[in-house]
Short mmCIF file of C-alpha atoms (C1' of nucleotides) in Angstrom, two decimals:
data_model
loop_
_atom_site.label_atom_id
_atom_site.label_comp_id
_atom_site.label_asym_id
_atom_site.label_seq_id
_atom_site.Cartn_x
_atom_site.Cartn_y
_atom_site.Cartn_z
CA UNK A 30 -1.07 -0.37 -16.82
CA UNK A 31 1.24 -3.35 -18.16
CA UNK A 32 -0.44 -6.99 -17.73
CA UNK A 33 1.59 -9.45 -16.61
CA UNK A 34 3.82 -6.73 -13.31
CA UNK A 35 -0.01 -6.27 -12.35
CA UNK A 36 -1.55 -9.30 -12.24
CA UNK A 37 1.96 -10.46 -10.51
CA UNK A 38 2.04 -8.15 -7.84
CA UNK A 39 -2.14 -8.67 -6.68
CA UNK A 40 -1.53 -12.39 -7.33
CA UNK A 41 1.29 -11.79 -4.27
CA UNK A 42 -0.11 -9.66 -2.53
CA UNK A 43 -3.07 -12.11 -2.20
CA UNK A 44 -0.54 -15.09 -1.31
CA UNK A 45 1.05 -12.70 0.92
CA UNK A 46 -2.44 -12.43 2.97
CA UNK A 47 -2.86 -16.10 3.10
CA UNK A 48 0.65 -16.84 4.25
CA UNK A 49 -0.28 -14.71 6.69
CA UNK A 50 -3.71 -15.44 7.58
CA UNK A 51 -2.55 -19.34 7.91
CA UNK A 52 0.85 -18.53 9.87
CA UNK A 53 -0.98 -16.58 12.11
CA UNK A 54 -2.88 -19.81 13.44
CA UNK A 55 0.50 -21.19 14.55
CA UNK A 56 1.41 -17.67 16.84
CA UNK A 57 3.87 -16.79 14.27
CA UNK A 58 4.63 -13.23 11.48
CA UNK A 59 4.39 -14.27 8.08
CA UNK A 60 7.97 -14.20 7.10
CA UNK A 61 9.39 -15.87 10.86
CA UNK A 62 8.04 -18.87 9.22
CA UNK A 63 11.10 -18.59 6.50
CA UNK A 64 13.78 -18.17 8.81
CA UNK A 65 13.10 -20.39 10.89
CA UNK A 66 13.19 -23.06 7.70
CA UNK A 67 16.31 -21.85 6.89
CA UNK A 68 17.31 -23.19 10.53
CA UNK A 69 15.00 -26.11 10.67
CA UNK A 70 17.78 -26.63 7.50
CA UNK A 71 21.32 -25.38 9.63
CA UNK A 72 20.49 -24.71 12.93
CA UNK A 73 23.55 -22.68 14.06
CA UNK A 74 23.66 -20.11 10.74
CA UNK A 75 24.92 -16.77 11.37
CA UNK A 76 22.37 -13.65 10.37
CA UNK A 77 24.72 -13.46 6.98
CA UNK A 78 23.87 -17.08 6.10
CA UNK A 79 20.44 -16.78 7.31
CA UNK A 80 20.32 -13.73 4.76
CA UNK A 81 21.83 -15.27 1.69
CA UNK A 82 20.21 -18.32 2.39
CA UNK A 83 16.26 -16.06 2.23
CA UNK A 84 17.96 -13.52 -0.57
CA UNK A 85 17.25 -10.70 2.06
CA UNK A 86 19.77 -8.89 3.77
CA UNK A 87 21.68 -9.03 6.85
CA UNK A 88 19.81 -6.40 9.07
CA UNK A 89 16.64 -7.86 8.44
CA UNK A 90 17.41 -10.66 9.26
CA UNK A 91 18.52 -8.88 12.66
CA UNK A 92 16.07 -7.05 13.05
CA UNK A 93 13.45 -10.20 12.84
CA UNK A 94 15.45 -12.96 15.51
CA UNK A 95 15.67 -10.25 17.92
CA UNK A 96 12.27 -10.14 17.89
CA UNK A 97 11.92 -13.97 17.54
CA UNK A 98 14.34 -14.17 20.42
CA UNK A 99 11.91 -11.68 22.51
CA UNK A 100 8.72 -14.97 21.29
CA UNK A 101 11.04 -17.38 22.25
CA UNK A 102 11.40 -19.04 18.92
CA UNK A 103 15.51 -18.92 19.08
CA UNK A 104 18.55 -18.07 20.98
CA UNK A 105 21.90 -15.61 20.17
CA UNK A 106 24.90 -17.00 20.90
CA UNK A 107 28.30 -15.48 20.44
CA UNK A 108 30.85 -17.45 18.60
CA UNK A 109 33.70 -19.03 20.59
CA UNK A 110 36.20 -19.77 18.31
CA UNK A 111 35.35 -16.21 16.09
CA UNK A 112 33.45 -12.82 18.40
CA UNK A 113 32.57 -11.49 15.19
CA UNK A 114 30.21 -14.34 14.61
CA UNK A 115 26.85 -14.46 16.14
CA UNK A 116 24.76 -17.74 15.92
CA UNK A 117 21.01 -18.34 16.11
CA UNK A 118 19.61 -21.57 17.32
CA UNK A 119 16.25 -23.01 17.82
CA UNK A 120 15.28 -23.12 21.13
CA UNK A 121 11.99 -26.10 22.12
CA UNK A 122 9.02 -24.01 20.30
CA UNK A 123 10.32 -23.08 17.38
CA UNK A 124 11.86 -26.39 16.55
CA UNK A 125 8.57 -27.87 17.75
CA UNK A 126 6.78 -25.70 14.91
CA UNK A 127 8.46 -27.49 12.06
CA UNK A 128 5.89 -29.91 10.76
CA UNK A 129 3.11 -28.00 11.61
CA UNK A 130 4.17 -24.84 9.57
CA UNK A 131 6.13 -27.47 7.15
CA UNK A 132 2.48 -28.98 6.43
CA UNK A 133 0.33 -25.91 5.75
CA UNK A 134 3.16 -24.66 3.08
CA UNK A 135 2.31 -27.56 1.30
CA UNK A 136 -1.58 -27.07 2.24
CA UNK A 137 -1.11 -23.57 1.08
CA UNK A 138 1.23 -24.57 -2.08
CA UNK A 139 -1.49 -27.44 -2.83
CA UNK A 140 -4.91 -25.40 -2.33
CA UNK A 141 -3.88 -22.49 -4.59
CA UNK A 142 -2.26 -24.22 -7.77
CA UNK A 143 -5.25 -26.94 -7.40
CA UNK A 144 -7.60 -25.00 -10.74
CA UNK A 145 -4.03 -25.64 -12.11
CA UNK A 146 -3.48 -29.38 -14.75
CA UNK A 147 0.12 -30.79 -13.95
CA UNK A 148 0.69 -29.07 -17.89
CA UNK A 149 0.05 -25.90 -16.67
CA UNK A 150 1.88 -26.08 -13.45
CA UNK A 151 4.69 -26.83 -14.76
CA UNK A 152 4.27 -23.85 -18.11
CA UNK A 153 3.90 -21.88 -15.17
CA UNK A 154 7.15 -22.55 -13.73
CA UNK A 155 8.56 -22.53 -16.44
CA UNK A 156 7.57 -19.16 -17.72
CA UNK A 157 7.67 -18.24 -14.13
CA UNK A 158 11.87 -19.08 -14.20
CA UNK A 159 11.98 -17.48 -17.01
CA UNK A 160 10.76 -14.26 -16.21
CA UNK A 161 13.12 -14.21 -12.58
CA UNK A 162 16.25 -15.18 -14.30
CA UNK A 163 15.79 -12.14 -17.21
CA UNK A 164 14.91 -9.89 -14.33
CA UNK A 165 17.79 -11.31 -12.42
CA UNK A 166 19.78 -10.62 -15.62
CA UNK A 167 18.52 -6.63 -15.92
CA UNK A 168 19.47 -5.82 -12.49
CA UNK A 169 23.28 -7.80 -12.31
CA UNK A 170 23.78 -4.59 -15.15
CA UNK A 171 25.04 -1.95 -13.25
CA UNK A 172 23.09 -3.52 -10.20
CA UNK A 173 23.63 -5.89 -6.75
CA UNK A 174 25.66 -8.94 -8.13
CA UNK A 175 24.29 -11.44 -6.42
CA UNK A 176 26.80 -14.15 -6.36
CA UNK A 177 23.93 -16.82 -6.80
CA UNK A 178 25.30 -18.23 -10.61
CA UNK A 179 27.33 -15.31 -12.23
CA UNK A 180 29.40 -17.47 -13.85
CA UNK A 181 27.50 -20.71 -13.82
CA UNK A 182 25.93 -20.80 -16.82
CA UNK B 5 10.50 -25.70 0.91
CA UNK B 6 7.32 -25.87 -1.79
CA UNK B 7 8.07 -25.00 -5.36
CA UNK B 8 5.93 -22.45 -6.71
CA UNK B 9 5.63 -20.55 -3.66
CA UNK B 10 9.05 -20.25 -3.78
CA UNK B 11 9.12 -19.26 -7.04
CA UNK B 12 6.83 -16.71 -7.12
CA UNK B 13 8.39 -14.82 -3.95
CA UNK B 14 11.52 -14.34 -5.81
CA UNK B 15 10.27 -13.53 -8.70
CA UNK B 16 8.52 -11.20 -7.17
CA UNK B 17 11.52 -9.67 -5.23
CA UNK B 18 13.86 -9.61 -8.46
CA UNK B 19 10.97 -7.85 -10.45
CA UNK B 20 9.79 -5.54 -6.98
CA UNK B 21 14.02 -4.56 -7.56
CA UNK B 22 13.92 -3.91 -11.09
CA UNK B 23 11.07 -1.94 -10.95
CA UNK B 24 13.11 0.61 -7.74
CA UNK B 25 15.75 1.14 -10.23
CA UNK B 26 13.67 1.78 -12.68
CA UNK B 27 11.80 4.16 -11.31
CA UNK B 28 14.20 6.00 -9.32
CA UNK B 29 16.00 6.87 -12.76
CA UNK B 30 12.96 9.11 -13.59
CA UNK B 31 12.87 10.51 -9.67
CA UNK B 32 10.33 8.53 -7.93
CA UNK B 33 10.50 5.43 -5.45
CA UNK B 34 8.75 2.00 -6.50
CA UNK B 35 4.85 2.82 -4.49
CA UNK B 36 5.17 5.98 -6.18
CA UNK B 37 4.31 5.78 -9.69
CA UNK B 38 0.97 3.63 -9.12
CA UNK B 39 -0.24 6.27 -6.76
CA UNK B 40 0.70 8.25 -9.35
CA UNK B 41 -1.04 6.29 -12.14
CA UNK B 42 -4.08 6.31 -10.25
CA UNK B 43 -4.57 9.45 -10.55
CA UNK B 44 -3.39 10.11 -13.97
CA UNK B 45 -6.53 8.01 -14.68
CA UNK B 46 -8.24 9.86 -12.03
CA UNK B 47 -7.12 13.21 -11.31
CA UNK B 48 -8.71 14.76 -7.75
CA UNK B 49 -9.71 11.09 -6.01
CA UNK B 50 -10.17 11.18 -2.60
CA UNK B 51 -7.21 8.27 -0.78
CA UNK B 52 -10.43 6.41 0.06
CA UNK B 53 -10.83 6.18 -3.60
CA UNK B 54 -6.99 5.62 -5.14
CA UNK B 55 -6.67 2.63 -2.36
CA UNK B 56 -9.56 1.23 -3.64
CA UNK B 57 -7.96 1.18 -6.87
CA UNK B 58 -4.63 0.35 -6.53
CA UNK B 59 -5.68 -2.44 -3.59
CA UNK B 60 -3.87 -1.00 -0.44
CA UNK B 61 -5.63 0.64 2.25
CA UNK B 62 -5.97 4.07 3.19
CA UNK B 63 -3.02 4.52 5.93
CA UNK B 64 -1.02 3.41 3.24
CA UNK B 65 -2.10 6.31 0.35
CA UNK B 66 -2.57 8.83 3.24
CA UNK B 67 1.52 7.98 4.18
CA UNK B 68 2.35 7.90 -0.10
CA UNK B 69 -0.32 10.71 -0.43
CA UNK B 70 1.98 13.01 2.47
CA UNK B 71 5.31 11.89 1.24
CA UNK B 72 4.34 13.41 -2.31
CA UNK B 73 3.39 16.53 -1.58
CA UNK B 74 6.35 16.85 0.04
CA UNK B 75 7.45 16.39 -3.14
CA UNK B 76 5.71 18.18 -5.42
CA UNK B 77 3.69 16.28 -7.30
CA UNK B 78 0.47 16.51 -5.50
CA UNK B 79 -1.37 19.21 -3.30
CA UNK B 80 -4.01 17.85 -1.18
CA UNK B 81 -7.59 20.01 -1.50
CA UNK B 82 -9.84 19.83 0.96
CA UNK B 83 -13.50 18.62 -0.93
CA UNK B 84 -15.96 21.83 -0.73
CA UNK B 85 -18.92 20.20 -0.69
CA UNK B 86 -18.56 17.34 2.33
CA UNK B 87 -15.65 18.48 4.37
CA UNK B 88 -14.74 14.49 5.30
CA UNK B 89 -13.37 14.15 1.79
CA UNK B 90 -9.53 15.29 0.56
CA UNK B 91 -8.77 15.50 -3.24
CA UNK B 92 -5.09 14.38 -4.00
CA UNK B 93 -4.55 16.07 -7.73
CA UNK B 94 -1.46 16.19 -9.36
CA UNK B 95 1.07 19.43 -9.58
CA UNK B 96 2.32 20.05 -13.16
CA UNK B 97 5.87 17.95 -12.25
CA UNK B 98 3.50 14.36 -11.27
CA UNK B 99 1.72 14.62 -14.78
CA UNK B 100 5.12 15.73 -16.13
CA UNK B 101 6.00 12.39 -15.29
CA UNK B 102 2.68 10.52 -17.14
CA UNK B 103 4.58 9.56 -20.13
CA UNK B 104 8.08 8.68 -19.78
CA UNK B 105 7.30 6.31 -16.29
CA UNK B 106 4.40 4.74 -18.26
CA UNK B 107 6.89 4.02 -21.11
CA UNK B 108 9.59 2.74 -18.78
CA UNK B 109 6.91 0.37 -17.38
CA UNK B 110 6.05 -0.73 -20.46
CA UNK B 111 9.57 -1.38 -21.40
CA UNK B 112 10.28 -3.35 -18.81
CA UNK B 113 7.32 -5.95 -18.67
CA UNK B 114 8.59 -6.20 -22.28
CA UNK B 115 12.46 -6.52 -21.67
CA UNK B 116 10.64 -9.00 -18.89
CA UNK B 117 8.70 -11.00 -20.38
CA UNK B 118 11.01 -10.88 -23.45
CA UNK B 119 11.96 -14.53 -23.62
CA UNK B 120 8.45 -16.51 -23.44
CA UNK B 121 6.28 -16.82 -26.36
CA UNK B 122 2.95 -15.58 -27.34
CA UNK B 123 1.52 -19.08 -26.34
CA UNK B 124 3.41 -19.09 -23.31
CA UNK B 125 2.45 -15.50 -21.91
CA UNK B 126 -0.67 -16.13 -22.35
CA UNK B 127 -0.94 -19.59 -20.19
CA UNK B 128 1.22 -17.52 -18.32
CA UNK B 129 -1.36 -15.66 -17.62
CA UNK B 130 -3.52 -17.93 -17.20
CA UNK B 131 -2.23 -19.50 -15.08
CA UNK B 132 -1.83 -16.33 -12.48
CA UNK B 133 -5.20 -15.39 -13.06
CA UNK B 134 -6.25 -18.77 -11.38
CA UNK B 135 -3.71 -18.54 -8.81
CA UNK B 136 -5.19 -15.53 -7.52
CA UNK B 137 -8.93 -15.87 -7.86
CA UNK B 138 -7.07 -19.46 -5.03
CA UNK B 139 -5.89 -17.08 -3.34
CA UNK B 140 -8.47 -14.50 -3.35
CA UNK B 141 -11.30 -16.79 -2.47
CA UNK B 142 -8.83 -19.04 0.08
CA UNK B 143 -8.38 -15.97 2.19
CA UNK B 144 -12.64 -14.60 1.17
CA UNK B 145 -13.26 -17.85 4.16
CA UNK B 146 -13.02 -16.01 7.50
CA UNK B 147 -10.99 -13.05 6.02
CA UNK B 148 -11.63 -10.15 5.11
CA UNK B 149 -14.38 -8.99 2.13
CA UNK B 150 -12.61 -7.44 -0.95
CA UNK B 151 -15.72 -6.65 -2.34
CA UNK B 152 -13.82 -6.81 -5.97
CA UNK B 153 -15.86 -9.90 -7.54
CA UNK B 154 -17.82 -11.96 -4.89
CA UNK B 155 -20.91 -12.48 -6.82
CA UNK B 156 -19.72 -11.63 -10.18
CA UNK B 157 -18.12 -14.85 -10.52
"C1'" DC C 5 53.77 -7.12 17.65
"C1'" DT C 6 51.58 -3.78 15.75
"C1'" DG C 7 48.89 -1.28 12.45
"C1'" DA C 8 46.04 -1.36 8.75
"C1'" DG C 9 42.78 -2.77 6.01
"C1'" DG C 10 39.09 -7.04 5.55
"C1'" DT C 11 34.04 -9.30 8.11
"C1'" DC C 12 30.52 -9.38 10.91
"C1'" DG C 13 26.12 -8.27 13.66
"C1'" DT C 14 24.23 -3.65 14.36
"C1'" DT C 15 21.71 0.57 14.31
"C1'" DT C 16 19.78 4.02 11.80
"C1'" DG C 17 16.67 5.49 8.70
"C1'" DC C 18 13.40 5.44 5.30
"C1'" DC C 19 9.56 2.45 2.04
"C1'" DG C 20 5.05 -0.11 1.78
"C1'" DT C 21 1.85 -2.53 3.49
"C1'" DC C 22 -1.65 -3.70 7.80
"C1'" DT C 23 -4.80 -3.23 11.58
"C1'" DA C 24 -6.40 -0.50 14.82
"C1'" DA C 25 -7.88 3.44 17.59
"C1'" DC C 26 -9.41 8.31 16.99
"C1'" DG C 27 -11.47 12.88 15.49
"C1'" DA C 28 -14.18 15.33 11.92
"C1'" DT C 29 -17.75 15.78 9.22
"C1'" DT C 30 -22.21 14.14 7.42
"C1'" DA C 31 -25.96 11.83 7.30
"C1'" DC C 32 -30.05 9.56 8.72
"C1'" DC C 33 -34.23 9.42 12.15
"C1'" DG C 34 -36.45 10.79 15.45
"C1'" DC D 11 -34.46 20.58 15.25
"C1'" DG D 12 -31.49 16.86 18.36
"C1'" DG D 13 -28.76 13.49 18.16
"C1'" DT D 14 -26.95 8.79 17.75
"C1'" DA D 15 -24.45 6.09 13.14
"C1'" DA D 16 -21.90 5.96 9.62
"C1'" DT D 17 -17.98 7.75 6.63
"C1'" DC D 18 -13.99 9.73 5.97
"C1'" DG D 19 -8.74 11.00 6.59
"C1'" DT D 20 -5.21 10.80 9.50
"C1'" DT D 21 -2.16 8.89 13.61
"C1'" DA D 22 0.16 5.11 16.16
"C1'" DG D 23 2.08 1.14 16.13
"C1'" DA D 24 4.04 -3.74 14.29
"C1'" DC D 25 5.76 -5.85 10.55
"C1'" DG D 26 9.80 -6.71 6.36
"C1'" DG D 27 12.40 -5.52 3.55
"C1'" DC D 28 16.84 -2.06 2.00
"C1'" DA D 29 21.04 1.20 1.94
"C1'" DA D 30 24.22 3.33 4.66
"C1'" DA D 31 26.96 4.13 8.37
"C1'" DC D 32 29.19 2.16 13.13
"C1'" DG D 33 32.09 -0.29 16.41
"C1'" DA D 34 33.59 -4.65 17.79
"C1'" DC D 35 36.70 -8.45 15.91
"C1'" DC D 36 40.02 -11.00 13.53
"C1'" DT D 37 43.58 -11.16 9.30
"C1'" DC D 38 48.05 -10.62 7.62
"C1'" DA D 39 51.55 -7.50 5.19
"C1'" DG D 40 55.58 -5.38 8.17
#
DNA sequence: CTGAGGTCGTTTGCCGTCTAACGATTACCG
DNA sequence: CGGTAATCGTTAGACGGCAAACGACCTCAG
C-alpha cells in the first residue's frame, strides 16, 4: 500500500468525478471539454494534432470527435490539399461553450486548492512536476518515445 | 488551462502508464493488482466489500473478477449461509504474485519520488490530502454519499 | 509515370470506470 | 406464514483510454 501512489490515485478519482459533475452542468462529458479546449486554441486542427496537444492517442480523439459531431459541437471536413487529413471545426454551439466552461474549470481549480497557501501551492506544483518528469523518464526506458522534451533539456 | 488540474492529470497518466508497464511484467493488467491486493488483505471478500475497499463500484469489481477468474487468479464461490453473496478466493497463482507485485509497487513509488527530499514528500502528501478532502466535500454537495468520513472529521 | 513506402484517419477489440436496470435471495413486519 | 422491502451480484450500455490492424492517400525514387 504505497502512500503516494494511492493518495494520488484517489485524488485523481475525486477530481475526475468533480469535473464530470461540473461539465455535465454544461451538457458535456468530462473528456469533451479538453477536446473543445484544443479547438478553442486552434480551430480546424486534425485529429492527430489534437491528440498530440492532449497527450492522448489518435483513436481516442476520433471516438470523441464522432460523438461530439453527433452532439452538434463540431464538424468533420476533409482537407482539400491533402485528402488524408480531416479537420475538426467548431460549430456555434461548440464555440459558445468556451466562456462558461473555462470559468467553470477555473472555479474548480480554485475551489479545490482553496485550502492551500501560496507557498503550499508552489511546493505542490514543484513536487508534482518532479514526479511527472521521473515517471516520464522511467517510461522512456524501452517505452514509447513521447517526443515532448527528449533532447531539449 | 488551469495549472494544477492539468499537471495532476498528466502526472496521473504517466504514473498509470508506468504501473501498466510494471504490472505487465508480471502478466497482470494495471487494475488487477489492486483487486489482488484487496484479497491479499482479506481473502474471501465479496465483490461489494472489495469495491468498497478499492473505492470503485461493484460492477467494476464484477467485470474484473470475471476476467481474473478466466485468467486463473481467483475463483468465485457462492456463500452457503447467504446465497446472495459471492466470495472471491485467491488461487495459488494469485497468492504467488503477492511478493513480486508488492515489491514492484514499492519500487515504483520509490523511483517516482526519488527526486524529492523528505520534507518535499511530506508537503506533497499534506497538500494532496487537503485537495482530496476539498474535492470529496465539493462532491458531497448534492452528489453521491461516500460514507468514508462524513461525520468523522 | 509507376510502384514502394510513409502518413493519416478509422475500425476493432480490450481494460477500467460509471450509472441504471434486472433477478435472485434474505429480512422484516403484520 | 406470507408478502413487501432491502440487499446482492450480474448484465447492459456508455465514456475515455490504449494498441494493433486496416485502408485511403501522398511522396519520392527510379
